[in-house]
């Protein structure tokens, strides 16, 4: 029943690669993007595609291709949240799952992911190096400012249009 969803993921991945091929972006220096999605959304779509590959009982060439492309999309999107979700869910499934074939598929997938990640680190691919970085892209400053505003007006808030004026630019 999820076959149309998997086909949709394939279309998203294909359009992302086509967009990359016809753009001036360098995949070594920048994160993978899509004309209508953020890098984080692409990462989550990649994680979902990997879940399709890992937890589907029917083995086929399209399923294998979807798994490989999904892992590539996830890694080159540089989305740390999607990677953490994939790692935790896969490890939990590995501990819970009793089927030997599924354990083998999960083990091979983990090994492939580690190998791709190591290659990315070796060749200094920025989107893959970002996955181990602790740099918050100044989100910590925005969240700190937001929490101070919440403390100042806990019941009434400041509203959508006034919040921007209350936040300090991250360059400050």
C-alpha positions as protocol buffer text, in pm:
chain_id: "A"
residue {
  index: 1
  type: UNK
  ca { x: 0 y: 0 z: 0 }
}
residue {
  index: 2
  type: UNK
  ca { x: 297 y: 233 z: 42 }
}
residue {
  index: 3
  type: UNK
  ca { x: 427 y: 179 z: -311 }
}
residue {
  index: 4
  type: UNK
  ca { x: 294 y: 518 z: -438 }
}
residue {
  index: 5
  type: UNK
  ca { x: 468 y: 689 z: -146 }
}
residue {
  index: 6
  type: UNK
  ca { x: 796 y: 514 z: -236 }
}
residue {
  index: 7
  type: UNK
  ca { x: 751 y: 624 z: -598 }
}
residue {
  index: 8
  type: UNK
  ca { x: 696 y: 980 z: -475 }
}
residue {
  index: 9
  type: UNK
  ca { x: 1019 y: 962 z: -276 }
}
residue {
  index: 10
  type: UNK
  ca { x: 1197 y: 844 z: -589 }
}
residue {
  index: 11
  type: UNK
  ca { x: 1061 y: 1144 z: -781 }
}
residue {
  index: 12
  type: UNK
  ca { x: 1177 y: 1381 z: -505 }
}
residue {
  index: 13
  type: UNK
  ca { x: 1525 y: 1226 z: -508 }
}
residue {
  index: 14
  type: UNK
  ca { x: 1545 y: 1239 z: -888 }
}
residue {
  index: 15
  type: UNK
  ca { x: 1440 y: 1605 z: -900 }
}
residue {
  index: 16
  type: UNK
  ca { x: 1694 y: 1686 z: -632 }
}
residue {
  index: 17
  type: UNK
  ca { x: 1974 y: 1528 z: -833 }
}
residue {
  index: 18
  type: UNK
  ca { x: 1857 y: 1696 z: -1156 }
}
residue {
  index: 19
  type: UNK
  ca { x: 1838 y: 2031 z: -974 }
}
residue {
  index: 20
  type: UNK
  ca { x: 2193 y: 1975 z: -846 }
}
residue {
  index: 21
  type: UNK
  ca { x: 2323 y: 1882 z: -1194 }
}
residue {
  index: 22
  type: UNK
  ca { x: 2177 y: 2197 z: -1354 }
}
residue {
  index: 23
  type: UNK
  ca { x: 2267 y: 2436 z: -1073 }
}
residue {
  index: 24
  type: UNK
  ca { x: 2599 y: 2598 z: -1001 }
}
residue {
  index: 25
  type: UNK
  ca { x: 2624 y: 2435 z: -661 }
}
residue {
  index: 26
  type: UNK
  ca { x: 2927 y: 2226 z: -576 }
}
residue {
  index: 27
  type: UNK
  ca { x: 2820 y: 1916 z: -381 }
}
residue {
  index: 28
  type: UNK
  ca { x: 3162 y: 1903 z: -215 }
}
residue {
  index: 29
  type: UNK
  ca { x: 3114 y: 2251 z: -65 }
}
residue {
  index: 30
  type: UNK
  ca { x: 2738 y: 2283 z: -14 }
}
residue {
  index: 31
  type: UNK
  ca { x: 2450 y: 2072 z: 111 }
}
residue {
  index: 32
  type: UNK
  ca { x: 2219 y: 1902 z: -136 }
}
residue {
  index: 33
  type: UNK
  ca { x: 1909 y: 2111 z: -204 }
}
residue {
  index: 34
  type: UNK
  ca { x: 1581 y: 2087 z: -388 }
}
residue {
  index: 35
  type: UNK
  ca { x: 1383 y: 2364 z: -557 }
}
residue {
  index: 36
  type: UNK
  ca { x: 1088 y: 2321 z: -316 }
}
residue {
  index: 37
  type: UNK
  ca { x: 1242 y: 2159 z: -7 }
}
residue {
  index: 38
  type: UNK
  ca { x: 1502 y: 2249 z: 252 }
}
residue {
  index: 39
  type: UNK
  ca { x: 1807 y: 2034 z: 314 }
}
residue {
  index: 40
  type: UNK
  ca { x: 1650 y: 1916 z: 640 }
}
residue {
  index: 41
  type: UNK
  ca { x: 1334 y: 1804 z: 460 }
}
residue {
  index: 42
  type: UNK
  ca { x: 1547 y: 1617 z: 207 }
}
residue {
  index: 43
  type: UNK
  ca { x: 1732 y: 1449 z: 494 }
}
residue {
  index: 44
  type: UNK
  ca { x: 1407 y: 1335 z: 652 }
}
residue {
  index: 45
  type: UNK
  ca { x: 1285 y: 1207 z: 314 }
}
residue {
  index: 46
  type: UNK
  ca { x: 1613 y: 1018 z: 283 }
}
residue {
  index: 47
  type: UNK
  ca { x: 1564 y: 864 z: 628 }
}
residue {
  index: 48
  type: UNK
  ca { x: 1212 y: 754 z: 533 }
}
residue {
  index: 49
  type: UNK
  ca { x: 1347 y: 599 z: 213 }
}
residue {
  index: 50
  type: UNK
  ca { x: 1608 y: 408 z: 411 }
}
residue {
  index: 51
  type: UNK
  ca { x: 1330 y: 284 z: 643 }
}
residue {
  index: 52
  type: UNK
  ca { x: 1140 y: 163 z: 335 }
}
residue {
  index: 53
  type: UNK
  ca { x: 1447 y: -30 z: 231 }
}
residue {
  index: 54
  type: UNK
  ca { x: 1522 y: -176 z: 573 }
}
residue {
  index: 55
  type: UNK
  ca { x: 1175 y: -274 z: 687 }
}
residue {
  index: 56
  type: UNK
  ca { x: 1013 y: -395 z: 366 }
}
residue {
  index: 57
  type: UNK
  ca { x: 1001 y: -774 z: 339 }
}
residue {
  index: 58
  type: UNK
  ca { x: 995 y: -783 z: -43 }
}
residue {
  index: 59
  type: UNK
  ca { x: 1347 y: -767 z: -192 }
}
residue {
  index: 60
  type: UNK
  ca { x: 1369 y: -614 z: -541 }
}
residue {
  index: 61
  type: UNK
  ca { x: 1602 y: -404 z: -753 }
}
residue {
  index: 62
  type: UNK
  ca { x: 1384 y: -89 z: -715 }
}
residue {
  index: 63
  type: UNK
  ca { x: 1390 y: -135 z: -338 }
}
residue {
  index: 64
  type: UNK
  ca { x: 1769 y: -163 z: -336 }
}
residue {
  index: 65
  type: UNK
  ca { x: 1803 y: 144 z: -559 }
}
residue {
  index: 66
  type: UNK
  ca { x: 1562 y: 338 z: -336 }
}
residue {
  index: 67
  type: UNK
  ca { x: 1772 y: 243 z: -32 }
}
residue {
  index: 68
  type: UNK
  ca { x: 2099 y: 352 z: -194 }
}
residue {
  index: 69
  type: UNK
  ca { x: 1958 y: 681 z: -323 }
}
residue {
  index: 70
  type: UNK
  ca { x: 1788 y: 746 z: 11 }
}
residue {
  index: 71
  type: UNK
  ca { x: 2112 y: 699 z: 200 }
}
residue {
  index: 72
  type: UNK
  ca { x: 2291 y: 928 z: -45 }
}
residue {
  index: 73
  type: UNK
  ca { x: 2021 y: 1194 z: -14 }
}
residue {
  index: 74
  type: UNK
  ca { x: 2036 y: 1171 z: 366 }
}
residue {
  index: 75
  type: UNK
  ca { x: 2413 y: 1201 z: 383 }
}
residue {
  index: 76
  type: UNK
  ca { x: 2453 y: 1476 z: 123 }
}
residue {
  index: 77
  type: UNK
  ca { x: 2169 y: 1679 z: 272 }
}
residue {
  index: 78
  type: UNK
  ca { x: 2383 y: 1720 z: 583 }
}
residue {
  index: 79
  type: UNK
  ca { x: 2076 y: 1695 z: 807 }
}
residue {
  index: 80
  type: UNK
  ca { x: 2195 y: 1595 z: 1152 }
}
residue {
  index: 81
  type: UNK
  ca { x: 1845 y: 1550 z: 1297 }
}
residue {
  index: 82
  type: UNK
  ca { x: 1743 y: 1309 z: 1022 }
}
residue {
  index: 83
  type: UNK
  ca { x: 2066 y: 1114 z: 1066 }
}
residue {
  index: 84
  type: UNK
  ca { x: 2011 y: 1084 z: 1441 }
}
residue {
  index: 85
  type: UNK
  ca { x: 1652 y: 967 z: 1383 }
}
residue {
  index: 86
  type: UNK
  ca { x: 1772 y: 705 z: 1135 }
}
residue {
  index: 87
  type: UNK
  ca { x: 2052 y: 579 z: 1361 }
}
residue {
  index: 88
  type: UNK
  ca { x: 1835 y: 550 z: 1672 }
}
residue {
  index: 89
  type: UNK
  ca { x: 1545 y: 384 z: 1491 }
}
residue {
  index: 90
  type: UNK
  ca { x: 1773 y: 141 z: 1309 }
}
residue {
  index: 91
  type: UNK
  ca { x: 1955 y: 41 z: 1627 }
}
residue {
  index: 92
  type: UNK
  ca { x: 1626 y: -11 z: 1809 }
}
residue {
  index: 93
  type: UNK
  ca { x: 1491 y: -218 z: 1520 }
}
residue {
  index: 94
  type: UNK
  ca { x: 1810 y: -423 z: 1519 }
}
residue {
  index: 95
  type: UNK
  ca { x: 1762 y: -498 z: 1889 }
}
residue {
  index: 96
  type: UNK
  ca { x: 1391 y: -579 z: 1854 }
}
residue {
  index: 97
  type: UNK
  ca { x: 1383 y: -761 z: 1519 }
}
residue {
  index: 98
  type: UNK
  ca { x: 1416 y: -1139 z: 1530 }
}
residue {
  index: 99
  type: UNK
  ca { x: 1431 y: -1214 z: 1157 }
}
residue {
  index: 100
  type: UNK
  ca { x: 1781 y: -1311 z: 1047 }
}
residue {
  index: 101
  type: UNK
  ca { x: 1740 y: -1170 z: 695 }
}
residue {
  index: 102
  type: UNK
  ca { x: 1626 y: -834 z: 827 }
}
residue {
  index: 103
  type: UNK
  ca { x: 1919 y: -825 z: 1071 }
}
residue {
  index: 104
  type: UNK
  ca { x: 2154 y: -897 z: 782 }
}
residue {
  index: 105
  type: UNK
  ca { x: 2004 y: -617 z: 572 }
}
residue {
  index: 106
  type: UNK
  ca { x: 2029 y: -375 z: 864 }
}
residue {
  index: 107
  type: UNK
  ca { x: 2390 y: -479 z: 936 }
}
residue {
  index: 108
  type: UNK
  ca { x: 2494 y: -436 z: 572 }
}
residue {
  index: 109
  type: UNK
  ca { x: 2317 y: -99 z: 558 }
}
residue {
  index: 110
  type: UNK
  ca { x: 2495 y: 21 z: 871 }
}
residue {
  index: 111
  type: UNK
  ca { x: 2829 y: -90 z: 725 }
}
residue {
  index: 112
  type: UNK
  ca { x: 2751 y: 87 z: 396 }
}
residue {
  index: 113
  type: UNK
  ca { x: 2652 y: 405 z: 580 }
}
residue {
  index: 114
  type: UNK
  ca { x: 2974 y: 401 z: 783 }
}
residue {
  index: 115
  type: UNK
  ca { x: 3180 y: 345 z: 467 }
}
residue {
  index: 116
  type: UNK
  ca { x: 3011 y: 633 z: 283 }
}
residue {
  index: 117
  type: UNK
  ca { x: 3052 y: 856 z: 585 }
}
residue {
  index: 118
  type: UNK
  ca { x: 3424 y: 768 z: 612 }
}
residue {
  index: 119
  type: UNK
  ca { x: 3477 y: 839 z: 242 }
}
residue {
  index: 120
  type: UNK
  ca { x: 3306 y: 1176 z: 283 }
}
residue {
  index: 121
  type: UNK
  ca { x: 3532 y: 1264 z: 574 }
}
residue {
  index: 122
  type: UNK
  ca { x: 3841 y: 1153 z: 380 }
}
residue {
  index: 123
  type: UNK
  ca { x: 3753 y: 1355 z: 69 }
}
residue {
  index: 124
  type: UNK
  ca { x: 3643 y: 1652 z: 283 }
}
residue {
  index: 125
  type: UNK
  ca { x: 3286 y: 1667 z: 156 }
}
residue {
  index: 126
  type: UNK
  ca { x: 3135 y: 1956 z: 351 }
}
residue {
  index: 127
  type: UNK
  ca { x: 2783 y: 1813 z: 388 }
}
residue {
  index: 128
  type: UNK
  ca { x: 2924 y: 1493 z: 539 }
}
residue {
  index: 129
  type: UNK
  ca { x: 3171 y: 1674 z: 764 }
}
residue {
  index: 130
  type: UNK
  ca { x: 2880 y: 1883 z: 891 }
}
residue {
  index: 131
  type: UNK
  ca { x: 2724 y: 1567 z: 1037 }
}
residue {
  index: 132
  type: UNK
  ca { x: 2997 y: 1550 z: 1303 }
}
residue {
  index: 133
  type: UNK
  ca { x: 3015 y: 1924 z: 1363 }
}
residue {
  index: 134
  type: UNK
  ca { x: 2870 y: 2075 z: 1678 }
}
residue {
  index: 135
  type: UNK
  ca { x: 2827 y: 2418 z: 1517 }
}
residue {
  index: 136
  type: UNK
  ca { x: 2468 y: 2530 z: 1572 }
}
residue {
  index: 137
  type: UNK
  ca { x: 2453 y: 2790 z: 1291 }
}
residue {
  index: 138
  type: UNK
  ca { x: 2374 y: 3047 z: 1560 }
}
residue {
  index: 139
  type: UNK
  ca { x: 2047 y: 2876 z: 1655 }
}
residue {
  index: 140
  type: UNK
  ca { x: 2160 y: 2878 z: 2018 }
}
residue {
  index: 141
  type: UNK
  ca { x: 2156 y: 3259 z: 2015 }
}
residue {
  index: 142
  type: UNK
  ca { x: 1806 y: 3272 z: 1866 }
}
residue {
  index: 143
  type: UNK
  ca { x: 1674 y: 3017 z: 2117 }
}
residue {
  index: 144
  type: UNK
  ca { x: 1838 y: 3201 z: 2407 }
}
residue {
  index: 145
  type: UNK
  ca { x: 1678 y: 3529 z: 2296 }
}
residue {
  index: 146
  type: UNK
  ca { x: 1343 y: 3355 z: 2248 }
}
residue {
  index: 147
  type: UNK
  ca { x: 1353 y: 3204 z: 2597 }
}
residue {
  index: 148
  type: UNK
  ca { x: 1431 y: 3545 z: 2748 }
}
residue {
  index: 149
  type: UNK
  ca { x: 1129 y: 3693 z: 2566 }
}
residue {
  index: 150
  type: UNK
  ca { x: 910 y: 3408 z: 2693 }
}
residue {
  index: 151
  type: UNK
  ca { x: 1029 y: 3482 z: 3048 }
}
residue {
  index: 152
  type: UNK
  ca { x: 941 y: 3853 z: 3003 }
}
residue {
  index: 153
  type: UNK
  ca { x: 587 y: 3787 z: 2880 }
}
residue {
  index: 154
  type: UNK
  ca { x: 499 y: 3429 z: 2981 }
}
residue {
  index: 155
  type: UNK
  ca { x: 121 y: 3467 z: 2962 }
}
residue {
  index: 156
  type: UNK
  ca { x: 64 y: 3715 z: 2681 }
}
residue {
  index: 157
  type: UNK
  ca { x: 367 y: 3653 z: 2459 }
}
residue {
  index: 158
  type: UNK
  ca { x: 473 y: 3912 z: 2204 }
}
residue {
  index: 159
  type: UNK
  ca { x: 309 y: 3782 z: 1886 }
}
residue {
  index: 160
  type: UNK
  ca { x: 452 y: 3679 z: 1555 }
}
residue {
  index: 161
  type: UNK
  ca { x: 516 y: 4025 z: 1419 }
}
residue {
  index: 162
  type: UNK
  ca { x: 682 y: 4166 z: 1731 }
}
residue {
  index: 163
  type: UNK
  ca { x: 910 y: 3871 z: 1802 }
}
residue {
  index: 164
  type: UNK
  ca { x: 1149 y: 3962 z: 1520 }
}
residue {
  index: 165
  type: UNK
  ca { x: 1209 y: 4307 z: 1669 }
}
residue {
  index: 166
  type: UNK
  ca { x: 1288 y: 4150 z: 2004 }
}
residue {
  index: 167
  type: UNK
  ca { x: 1549 y: 3910 z: 1871 }
}
residue {
  index: 168
  type: UNK
  ca { x: 1904 y: 4037 z: 1843 }
}
residue {
  index: 169
  type: UNK
  ca { x: 2078 y: 3970 z: 1510 }
}
residue {
  index: 170
  type: UNK
  ca { x: 2314 y: 3675 z: 1539 }
}
residue {
  index: 171
  type: UNK
  ca { x: 2603 y: 3898 z: 1435 }
}
residue {
  index: 172
  type: UNK
  ca { x: 2557 y: 4091 z: 1762 }
}
